[in-house]
């Protein structure tokens, strides 16, 4: 008899505080030259919530999270993080806000000339200005253990597999203990098994560090595992939102297209 593949059940999602708004976006617009990328973005994210933004490539999914950290400034609308309008923050205030936000890039953004340990020490010494080596060592050991890389501290990024690089990038982002995590296509380029492992790790880290997260993806398995709520993006706006199971029953043909191959 042919052995069937066993699919791991997603880790139980944690509840979030529906009364505390962490990110509030209203009528956000952003263009690049004559190209309108964001036409009318509206989104509210509550403390402890994992929100997945689902959309096809080239839709501008990443532009919103770049606006959240002030890498890009919107052309119109409002974007508040912890109740503060990001576009109105002065340089010092923006730096303070960024200290509370972790941004995991698609590549992991590791420094290739540094070991994993040195990559993790960098934000502790340069961003948090820590000087106590025992504390630095303790933080590095703790986060590497949390992401399953306890034995990889002295390896170079070039010696890591794609999944290990993602884990190391996540560790470096989490080591400053951000309140908000922004994930830009966290499973891109990974095989299905490793993608599932990274998705479950994102969920585990949300529970362990009590983060509020936005996850940009077009990976349906990642969305299924990580999302408390999913918003669907099309033509520069969010057209529908709900749980994974709820959106599977949507009558909207654009939404249906994302779920047509999901059993």
Coordinates of N, CA and C in Angstrom, one line a residue, residues 6-236:
X6 N 2.3 12.7 5.5 CA 1.7 13.2 6.7 C 2.0 14.7 6.7
X7 N 0.9 15.5 6.7 CA 1.0 17.0 6.8 C 0.8 17.4 8.2
X8 N 1.8 18.2 8.7 CA 1.8 18.6 10.1 C 0.6 19.6 10.2
X9 N -0.1 19.5 11.3 CA -1.2 20.4 11.6 C -0.6 21.7 12.1
X10 N -1.1 22.9 11.7 CA -0.6 24.1 12.1 C -0.7 24.3 13.6
X11 N 0.3 24.9 14.2 CA 0.3 25.2 15.6 C -0.9 26.0 16.0
X12 N -1.5 25.8 17.1 CA -2.7 26.6 17.5 C -2.3 28.1 17.6
X13 N -3.2 28.9 17.0 CA -3.0 30.3 16.9 C -3.4 30.9 18.3
X14 N -2.7 32.0 18.6 CA -2.9 32.6 19.9 C -4.0 33.7 19.8
X15 N -4.6 34.0 20.8 CA -5.6 35.1 20.8 C -4.9 36.4 20.8
X16 N -5.6 37.5 20.4 CA -5.0 38.8 20.4 C -6.0 39.8 21.0
X17 N -5.5 40.9 21.4 CA -6.3 41.9 22.1 C -7.0 42.8 21.1
X18 N -8.3 42.5 20.9 CA -9.0 43.3 19.9 C -9.2 44.7 20.2
X19 N -9.0 45.1 21.5 CA -9.2 46.5 21.9 C -8.0 47.4 21.7
X20 N -6.8 46.8 21.5 CA -5.6 47.7 21.3 C -5.2 47.7 19.9
X21 N -5.3 48.8 19.2 CA -4.9 49.0 17.9 C -3.4 49.4 17.8
X22 N -2.6 48.6 17.1 CA -1.2 48.8 17.0 C -0.9 49.6 15.7
X23 N -1.5 49.2 14.6 CA -1.3 49.8 13.3 C -2.7 50.2 12.7
X24 N -2.9 51.4 12.3 CA -4.1 51.9 11.7 C -3.8 52.6 10.4
X25 N -4.4 52.1 9.3 CA -4.1 52.7 8.0 C -5.5 53.1 7.4
X26 N -5.6 54.3 6.9 CA -6.8 54.8 6.3 C -6.5 55.5 4.9
X27 N -7.2 55.0 3.9 CA -7.1 55.6 2.5 C -5.7 55.9 2.1
X28 N -4.8 55.0 2.3 CA -3.4 55.2 1.9 C -3.2 55.1 0.4
X29 N -2.5 56.0 -0.1 CA -2.2 56.0 -1.6 C -0.7 56.2 -1.8
X30 N -0.2 55.5 -2.8 CA 1.2 55.7 -3.2 C 1.4 55.4 -4.7
X31 N 2.1 56.4 -5.3 CA 2.4 56.2 -6.8 C 3.8 56.4 -7.0
X32 N 4.3 55.8 -8.1 CA 5.7 56.0 -8.5 C 5.6 56.5 -10.0
X33 N 5.8 57.8 -10.1 CA 5.6 58.4 -11.4 C 4.2 58.3 -11.8
X34 N 3.9 57.7 -13.0 CA 2.5 57.6 -13.4 C 1.8 56.3 -13.0
X35 N 2.6 55.5 -12.3 CA 2.0 54.2 -11.9 C 1.4 54.3 -10.5
X36 N 0.1 54.1 -10.4 CA -0.5 54.0 -9.1 C -0.4 52.6 -8.5
X37 N 0.3 52.5 -7.4 CA 0.6 51.2 -6.7 C -0.4 50.9 -5.6
X38 N -0.5 51.9 -4.7 CA -1.6 51.8 -3.7 C -2.6 52.8 -4.0
X39 N -3.9 52.4 -4.2 CA -4.9 53.3 -4.5 C -5.9 53.6 -3.4
X40 N -6.0 52.7 -2.4 CA -6.9 53.0 -1.3 C -6.8 51.8 -0.3
X41 N -5.7 51.9 0.5 CA -5.4 50.9 1.5 C -6.0 51.2 2.8
X42 N -6.8 50.3 3.4 CA -7.4 50.5 4.7 C -7.1 49.2 5.5
X43 N -6.5 49.3 6.7 CA -6.2 48.2 7.5 C -6.0 48.6 8.9
X44 N -6.5 47.7 9.8 CA -6.3 47.9 11.3 C -5.7 46.6 11.8
X45 N -4.6 46.7 12.6 CA -4.0 45.5 13.1 C -3.9 45.7 14.6
X46 N -4.4 44.6 15.3 CA -4.5 44.7 16.8 C -3.3 44.0 17.4
X47 N -3.0 44.3 18.7 CA -1.9 43.7 19.4 C -1.9 42.2 19.4
X48 N -0.8 41.6 19.1 CA -0.7 40.1 19.1 C -1.3 39.4 17.9
X49 N -1.8 40.2 16.9 CA -2.4 39.6 15.7 C -1.4 39.3 14.6
X50 N -1.6 38.2 13.9 CA -0.9 37.9 12.7 C -1.8 38.2 11.5
X51 N -1.5 39.2 10.7 CA -2.3 39.5 9.5 C -1.5 39.2 8.3
X52 N -2.0 38.3 7.4 CA -1.4 38.0 6.2 C -2.0 38.8 5.1
X53 N -1.1 39.4 4.2 CA -1.5 40.2 3.0 C -1.2 39.3 1.8
X54 N -2.3 38.9 1.2 CA -2.1 37.9 0.1 C -2.4 38.6 -1.2
X55 N -1.5 38.4 -2.2 CA -1.7 39.0 -3.5 C -0.7 38.4 -4.5
X56 N -1.0 38.6 -5.8 CA -0.1 38.1 -6.8 C 1.2 39.0 -6.9
X57 N 2.2 38.5 -7.5 CA 3.5 39.2 -7.6 C 3.3 40.5 -8.4
X58 N 4.0 41.6 -8.0 CA 3.9 42.8 -8.7 C 2.7 43.7 -8.3
X59 N 1.9 43.3 -7.3 CA 0.7 44.0 -6.9 C 1.1 45.2 -5.9
X60 N 2.3 45.2 -5.4 CA 2.7 46.3 -4.5 C 2.4 45.9 -3.0
X61 N 2.4 44.6 -2.7 CA 2.1 44.2 -1.4 C 3.2 44.7 -0.4
X62 N 4.4 44.8 -0.8 CA 5.5 45.2 0.1 C 5.5 46.7 0.3
X63 N 4.9 47.5 -0.5 CA 5.0 49.0 -0.4 C 4.3 49.4 0.9
X64 N 3.2 48.8 1.3 CA 2.6 49.2 2.6 C 3.5 49.0 3.8
X65 N 4.2 47.9 3.9 CA 5.0 47.7 5.0 C 6.3 48.6 5.0
X66 N 6.7 49.0 3.8 CA 7.8 49.9 3.7 C 7.3 51.3 4.2
X67 N 6.1 51.6 4.0 CA 5.5 52.9 4.5 C 5.4 52.8 6.0
X68 N 5.1 51.6 6.6 CA 5.0 51.5 8.0 C 6.3 51.8 8.7
X69 N 7.4 51.5 8.2 CA 8.7 51.7 8.8 C 9.3 53.0 8.3
X70 N 8.6 53.8 7.5 CA 9.1 55.0 7.0 C 10.2 55.0 5.9
X71 N 10.3 53.8 5.3 CA 11.2 53.7 4.2 C 10.7 54.4 2.9
X72 N 9.4 54.4 2.8 CA 8.6 55.2 1.8 C 7.6 56.0 2.5
X73 N 7.3 57.2 2.0 CA 6.3 58.0 2.5 C 5.1 58.0 1.5
X74 N 3.8 57.9 2.1 CA 2.7 57.8 1.2 C 2.4 59.2 0.6
X75 N 1.6 59.1 -0.5 CA 1.2 60.4 -1.2 C -0.1 61.0 -0.5
X76 N -0.9 60.1 0.1 CA -2.1 60.6 0.7 C -2.6 59.5 1.7
X77 N -3.5 59.9 2.6 CA -4.0 59.0 3.6 C -3.3 59.1 4.9
X78 N -3.7 58.3 5.9 CA -3.0 58.3 7.2 C -2.5 56.9 7.5
X79 N -1.4 56.9 8.2 CA -0.8 55.6 8.7 C -0.2 55.9 10.1
X80 N -0.9 55.3 11.1 CA -0.5 55.4 12.5 C 0.0 54.1 13.0
X81 N 1.1 54.2 13.7 CA 1.7 53.1 14.4 C 1.9 53.4 15.9
X82 N 1.3 52.6 16.8 CA 1.3 53.0 18.2 C 0.6 54.4 18.4
X83 N -0.3 54.7 17.5 CA -1.1 55.9 17.6 C -0.4 57.2 17.1
X84 N 0.8 57.0 16.5 CA 1.6 58.1 16.0 C 1.6 58.1 14.4
X85 N 1.3 59.2 13.8 CA 1.3 59.4 12.4 C 2.8 59.3 11.9
X86 N 3.1 58.2 11.1 CA 4.5 58.0 10.7 C 5.0 59.1 9.9
X87 N 4.2 59.7 9.0 CA 4.7 60.7 8.1 C 5.1 62.0 8.8
X88 N 4.5 62.2 10.1 CA 4.8 63.4 10.8 C 6.0 63.3 11.8
X89 N 6.5 62.1 11.9 CA 7.6 61.9 12.9 C 8.9 62.5 12.4
X90 N 9.6 63.1 13.3 CA 10.9 63.7 13.0 C 12.0 62.5 13.0
X91 N 13.2 62.8 12.6 CA 14.2 61.8 12.4 C 14.4 60.9 13.7
X92 N 14.5 61.6 14.8 CA 14.8 60.9 16.1 C 13.6 60.1 16.4
X93 N 12.4 60.6 16.2 CA 11.2 59.8 16.6 C 11.0 58.6 15.7
X94 N 11.4 58.8 14.4 CA 11.3 57.7 13.4 C 12.3 56.6 13.8
X95 N 13.5 56.9 14.2 CA 14.5 56.0 14.7 C 14.0 55.2 15.9
X96 N 13.3 55.9 16.8 CA 12.7 55.3 18.0 C 11.6 54.3 17.6
X97 N 10.8 54.7 16.7 CA 9.8 53.8 16.2 C 10.4 52.5 15.6
X98 N 11.4 52.7 14.8 CA 12.0 51.5 14.1 C 12.6 50.6 15.1
X99 N 13.0 51.1 16.3 CA 13.5 50.2 17.3 C 12.5 49.2 17.7
X100 N 11.2 49.5 17.5 CA 10.1 48.6 18.0 C 9.6 47.7 16.9
X101 N 10.2 47.8 15.7 CA 9.7 47.1 14.5 C 10.9 46.2 13.9
X102 N 10.6 45.0 13.7 CA 11.5 44.1 13.0 C 11.0 43.8 11.6
X103 N 12.0 43.9 10.7 CA 11.6 43.8 9.2 C 12.5 42.6 8.7
X104 N 11.8 41.5 8.3 CA 12.5 40.4 7.7 C 12.4 40.5 6.2
X105 N 13.5 40.8 5.6 CA 13.6 40.9 4.1 C 13.6 39.5 3.5
X106 N 13.2 39.4 2.2 CA 13.2 38.1 1.5 C 14.5 37.4 1.6
X107 N 15.6 38.1 1.5 CA 16.9 37.5 1.5 C 17.5 37.1 2.8
X108 N 16.8 37.7 3.9 CA 17.4 37.5 5.3 C 18.3 38.6 5.6
X109 N 18.9 39.2 4.6 CA 19.8 40.4 4.8 C 20.9 40.2 5.8
X110 N 21.6 39.0 5.7 CA 22.7 38.7 6.6 C 24.0 39.3 6.0
X111 N 24.9 39.7 6.8 CA 26.2 40.2 6.4 C 27.1 38.9 6.0
X112 N 27.4 38.8 4.8 CA 28.2 37.6 4.3 C 29.6 37.5 4.9
X113 N 30.1 38.6 5.4 CA 31.5 38.6 5.9 C 31.5 38.3 7.4
X114 N 30.4 38.1 8.0 CA 30.3 37.8 9.4 C 29.7 36.5 9.7
X115 N 30.1 35.8 10.8 CA 29.5 34.6 11.2 C 28.1 34.9 11.7
X116 N 27.3 33.8 11.9 CA 26.0 34.0 12.4 C 26.0 34.7 13.7
X117 N 26.9 34.3 14.6 CA 27.0 35.0 15.9 C 27.3 36.5 15.8
X118 N 28.2 36.8 14.9 CA 28.6 38.2 14.7 C 27.4 39.0 14.1
X119 N 26.6 38.3 13.2 CA 25.4 39.0 12.6 C 24.4 39.3 13.7
X120 N 24.3 38.4 14.7 CA 23.3 38.7 15.8 C 23.9 39.7 16.8
X121 N 25.2 39.7 17.0 CA 25.8 40.7 17.9 C 25.7 42.1 17.4
X122 N 25.7 42.2 16.0 CA 25.7 43.5 15.4 C 24.5 44.5 15.9
X123 N 23.3 44.0 15.8 CA 22.2 44.9 16.3 C 22.2 45.2 17.8
X124 N 22.8 44.2 18.5 CA 22.8 44.4 20.0 C 23.8 45.5 20.3
X125 N 25.0 45.5 19.6 CA 26.0 46.5 20.0 C 25.8 47.8 19.2
X126 N 25.3 47.8 18.0 CA 25.1 49.0 17.2 C 23.8 49.7 17.4
X127 N 22.7 48.9 17.6 CA 21.4 49.5 17.7 C 21.0 49.7 19.2
X128 N 21.2 48.6 20.0 CA 20.8 48.7 21.4 C 22.0 49.2 22.3
X129 N 23.2 49.3 21.7 CA 24.4 49.8 22.4 C 24.7 49.0 23.6
X130 N 24.5 47.7 23.6 CA 24.9 46.9 24.7 C 26.4 46.7 24.7
X131 N 27.0 46.7 25.9 CA 28.5 46.5 26.0 C 28.8 45.3 26.9
X132 N 27.9 44.8 27.6 CA 28.1 43.7 28.6 C 28.2 42.4 27.8
X133 N 29.4 41.8 27.6 CA 29.5 40.6 26.8 C 28.7 39.4 27.3
X134 N 28.7 39.1 28.6 CA 27.8 38.0 29.1 C 26.4 38.2 28.7
X135 N 25.8 39.4 28.7 CA 24.4 39.6 28.3 C 24.3 39.4 26.8
X136 N 25.2 39.9 26.1 CA 25.2 39.7 24.6 C 25.2 38.2 24.3
X137 N 26.1 37.5 24.9 CA 26.2 36.0 24.7 C 24.9 35.3 25.0
X138 N 24.3 35.7 26.2 CA 23.1 35.1 26.6 C 22.0 35.3 25.6
X139 N 21.9 36.5 25.1 CA 20.8 36.9 24.1 C 21.0 36.1 22.8
X140 N 22.3 36.0 22.4 CA 22.5 35.3 21.1 C 22.2 33.8 21.3
X141 N 22.6 33.2 22.4 CA 22.3 31.8 22.7 C 20.8 31.5 22.8
X142 N 20.1 32.4 23.4 CA 18.7 32.3 23.6 C 17.9 32.3 22.3
X143 N 18.3 33.2 21.4 CA 17.5 33.4 20.2 C 17.9 32.3 19.2
X144 N 19.2 31.9 19.2 CA 19.6 30.8 18.3 C 18.9 29.5 18.7
X145 N 18.8 29.3 19.9 CA 18.0 28.1 20.4 C 16.6 28.1 20.0
X146 N 16.0 29.3 20.1 CA 14.6 29.5 19.8 C 14.3 29.2 18.3
X147 N 15.2 29.5 17.4 CA 15.0 29.3 16.0 C 15.6 28.0 15.5
X148 N 16.2 27.2 16.4 CA 16.7 25.9 16.0 C 18.1 26.0 15.4
X149 N 18.9 27.0 15.7 CA 20.2 27.1 15.2 C 21.3 27.2 16.2
X150 N 21.1 26.5 17.3 CA 22.1 26.5 18.4 C 23.5 26.1 18.0
X151 N 23.6 25.2 17.0 CA 24.9 24.7 16.6 C 25.5 25.4 15.4
X152 N 24.8 26.5 15.0 CA 25.3 27.2 13.8 C 25.9 28.6 14.1
X153 N 26.1 28.9 15.4 CA 26.6 30.2 15.7 C 27.9 30.6 15.0
X154 N 28.8 29.7 14.8 CA 30.1 30.1 14.3 C 30.2 29.8 12.8
X155 N 29.1 29.5 12.1 CA 29.1 29.3 10.7 C 29.0 30.6 9.9
X156 N 29.5 30.6 8.7 CA 29.3 31.7 7.8 C 28.0 31.6 7.1
X157 N 27.3 32.7 6.7 CA 26.1 32.6 6.0 C 26.2 31.7 4.7
X158 N 27.3 31.7 4.1 CA 27.5 30.9 2.9 C 27.5 29.4 3.2
X159 N 27.7 29.0 4.4 CA 27.6 27.6 4.8 C 26.3 27.1 5.2
X160 N 25.3 28.0 5.2 CA 23.9 27.7 5.6 C 23.0 27.4 4.4
X161 N 22.1 26.5 4.6 CA 21.1 26.2 3.6 C 20.1 27.4 3.6
X162 N 19.2 27.4 2.6 CA 18.2 28.5 2.4 C 17.4 28.6 3.7
X163 N 16.9 27.5 4.2 CA 16.1 27.5 5.4 C 16.8 28.0 6.6
X164 N 18.1 27.6 6.7 CA 18.9 28.1 7.9 C 19.2 29.6 7.8
X165 N 19.3 30.1 6.5 CA 19.5 31.5 6.4 C 18.3 32.3 6.8
X166 N 17.1 31.7 6.5 CA 15.9 32.4 6.9 C 15.8 32.4 8.4
X167 N 16.1 31.3 9.0 CA 16.1 31.2 10.5 C 17.1 32.2 11.1
X168 N 18.3 32.3 10.5 CA 19.3 33.2 11.0 C 18.8 34.7 10.9
X169 N 18.2 35.0 9.7 CA 17.7 36.3 9.5 C 16.5 36.7 10.5
X170 N 15.7 35.7 10.8 CA 14.6 35.9 11.7 C 15.2 36.1 13.1
X171 N 16.3 35.3 13.5 CA 16.9 35.5 14.8 C 17.5 36.9 14.9
X172 N 18.1 37.4 13.9 CA 18.8 38.7 14.0 C 17.7 39.8 14.1
X173 N 16.6 39.6 13.5 CA 15.5 40.5 13.6 C 14.8 40.5 14.9
X174 N 14.7 39.3 15.5 CA 14.0 39.2 16.8 C 14.9 39.5 18.0
X175 N 16.2 39.5 17.8 CA 17.1 39.6 18.9 C 16.9 41.0 19.7
X176 N 16.4 42.0 19.0 CA 16.2 43.3 19.7 C 14.8 43.4 20.3
X177 N 14.1 42.3 20.2 CA 12.8 42.1 20.8 C 11.8 43.2 20.4
X178 N 11.5 43.2 19.0 CA 10.6 44.2 18.5 C 9.1 43.8 18.9
X179 N 8.3 44.8 19.0 CA 6.9 44.6 19.2 C 6.1 44.3 18.0
X180 N 6.6 44.8 16.8 CA 6.0 44.5 15.5 C 6.9 43.7 14.7
X181 N 6.5 42.7 13.9 CA 7.3 42.0 13.0 C 6.6 42.2 11.6
X182 N 7.4 42.6 10.6 CA 7.0 42.7 9.2 C 7.8 41.7 8.4
X183 N 7.1 40.7 7.8 CA 7.7 39.7 7.0 C 7.4 39.9 5.5
X184 N 8.5 40.0 4.7 CA 8.3 40.2 3.3 C 8.7 38.9 2.6
X185 N 7.6 38.2 2.2 CA 7.8 36.9 1.5 C 8.7 36.0 2.2
X186 N 8.4 35.5 3.4 CA 9.4 34.8 4.2 C 9.7 33.4 3.7
X187 N 8.9 32.8 2.8 CA 9.1 31.5 2.3 C 9.6 31.4 0.9
X188 N 9.8 32.6 0.3 CA 10.2 32.6 -1.1 C 11.5 31.8 -1.3
X189 N 11.5 31.0 -2.4 CA 12.7 30.2 -2.7 C 13.0 29.0 -1.9
X190 N 12.1 28.6 -1.0 CA 12.2 27.4 -0.2 C 11.4 26.3 -0.7
X191 N 11.9 25.1 -0.5 CA 11.1 23.9 -0.8 C 9.9 23.8 0.1
X192 N 8.8 23.0 -0.2 CA 7.6 23.0 0.5 C 7.8 22.6 2.0
X193 N 8.7 21.6 2.3 CA 8.8 21.2 3.7 C 9.5 22.3 4.5
X194 N 10.6 22.9 3.9 CA 11.2 24.0 4.6 C 10.3 25.2 4.8
X195 N 9.5 25.5 3.8 CA 8.5 26.6 3.8 C 7.6 26.4 5.0
X196 N 7.1 25.2 5.2 CA 6.2 24.9 6.3 C 6.9 25.0 7.6
X197 N 8.1 24.6 7.7 CA 8.9 24.8 8.9 C 9.1 26.3 9.3
X198 N 9.4 27.1 8.3 CA 9.5 28.5 8.5 C 8.2 29.2 8.9
X199 N 7.1 28.8 8.3 CA 5.8 29.3 8.6 C 5.4 28.9 10.1
X200 N 5.7 27.7 10.5 CA 5.4 27.3 11.9 C 6.3 28.0 12.8
X201 N 7.5 28.3 12.4 CA 8.4 29.0 13.3 C 7.9 30.4 13.5
X202 N 7.4 31.1 12.4 CA 6.8 32.4 12.6 C 5.7 32.4 13.6
X203 N 4.9 31.4 13.6 CA 3.8 31.3 14.5 C 4.3 31.0 16.0
X204 N 5.3 30.2 16.1 CA 5.9 30.0 17.4 C 6.6 31.2 18.0
X205 N 7.2 32.0 17.1 CA 7.9 33.2 17.6 C 6.9 34.3 18.0
X206 N 5.7 34.3 17.3 CA 4.6 35.2 17.7 C 4.2 34.9 19.1
X207 N 4.0 33.6 19.4 CA 3.6 33.2 20.7 C 4.6 33.5 21.8
X208 N 5.9 33.2 21.5 CA 7.0 33.3 22.4 C 7.3 34.7 22.8
X209 N 7.3 35.6 21.7 CA 7.7 37.0 21.9 C 6.6 38.0 21.9
X210 N 5.3 37.4 21.7 CA 4.1 38.3 21.8 C 4.2 39.4 20.7
X211 N 4.6 39.1 19.6 CA 4.7 40.1 18.5 C 3.4 40.3 17.8
X212 N 3.2 41.5 17.2 CA 2.2 41.8 16.3 C 2.8 41.8 14.9
X213 N 2.2 41.0 13.9 CA 2.9 40.8 12.7 C 2.0 41.0 11.5
X214 N 2.7 41.5 10.4 CA 2.1 41.5 9.1 C 3.0 40.7 8.2
X215 N 2.4 39.7 7.5 CA 3.1 38.8 6.7 C 2.7 38.9 5.2
X216 N 3.6 39.4 4.4 CA 3.4 39.5 3.0 C 3.7 38.2 2.3
X217 N 2.8 37.7 1.5 CA 3.1 36.4 0.9 C 2.1 36.1 -0.3
X218 N 2.6 35.2 -1.1 CA 1.6 34.6 -2.1 C 1.6 33.0 -1.9
X219 N 2.2 32.6 -0.8 CA 2.3 31.2 -0.4 C 1.1 30.8 0.4
X220 N 0.2 30.0 -0.2 CA -1.1 29.7 0.5 C -0.9 28.9 1.7
X221 N 0.1 28.0 1.8 CA 0.4 27.2 2.9 C 0.9 28.0 4.1
X222 N 1.8 29.0 3.8 CA 2.2 30.0 4.8 C 1.0 30.8 5.3
X223 N 0.1 31.2 4.4 CA -1.0 31.9 4.9 C -1.9 31.1 5.8
X224 N -2.1 29.8 5.4 CA -3.0 28.9 6.2 C -2.4 28.7 7.6
X225 N -1.1 28.6 7.7 CA -0.5 28.3 9.0 C -0.4 29.5 9.9
X226 N 0.0 30.6 9.3 CA 0.3 31.8 10.2 C -0.8 32.8 10.5
X227 N -1.8 32.8 9.6 CA -2.8 33.9 9.7 C -3.8 33.8 10.8
X228 N -4.0 34.8 11.5 CA -5.2 35.0 12.3 C -6.3 35.6 11.4
X229 N -5.8 36.4 10.5 CA -6.7 37.1 9.5 C -6.0 37.3 8.2
X230 N -6.7 37.2 7.1 CA -6.0 37.4 5.8 C -6.7 38.6 5.1
X231 N -6.0 39.4 4.4 CA -6.5 40.5 3.6 C -6.0 40.2 2.1
X232 N -6.9 40.3 1.2 CA -6.6 40.0 -0.2 C -6.4 41.3 -0.9
X233 N -5.3 41.4 -1.6 CA -4.9 42.6 -2.3 C -5.1 42.5 -3.8
X234 N -5.7 43.5 -4.5 CA -5.8 43.5 -5.9 C -5.9 44.9 -6.4
X235 N -5.2 45.2 -7.4 CA -5.2 46.6 -8.0 C -5.0 47.7 -7.0
X236 N -4.1 47.5 -6.1 CA -3.8 48.6 -5.2 C -4.7 48.8 -4.0

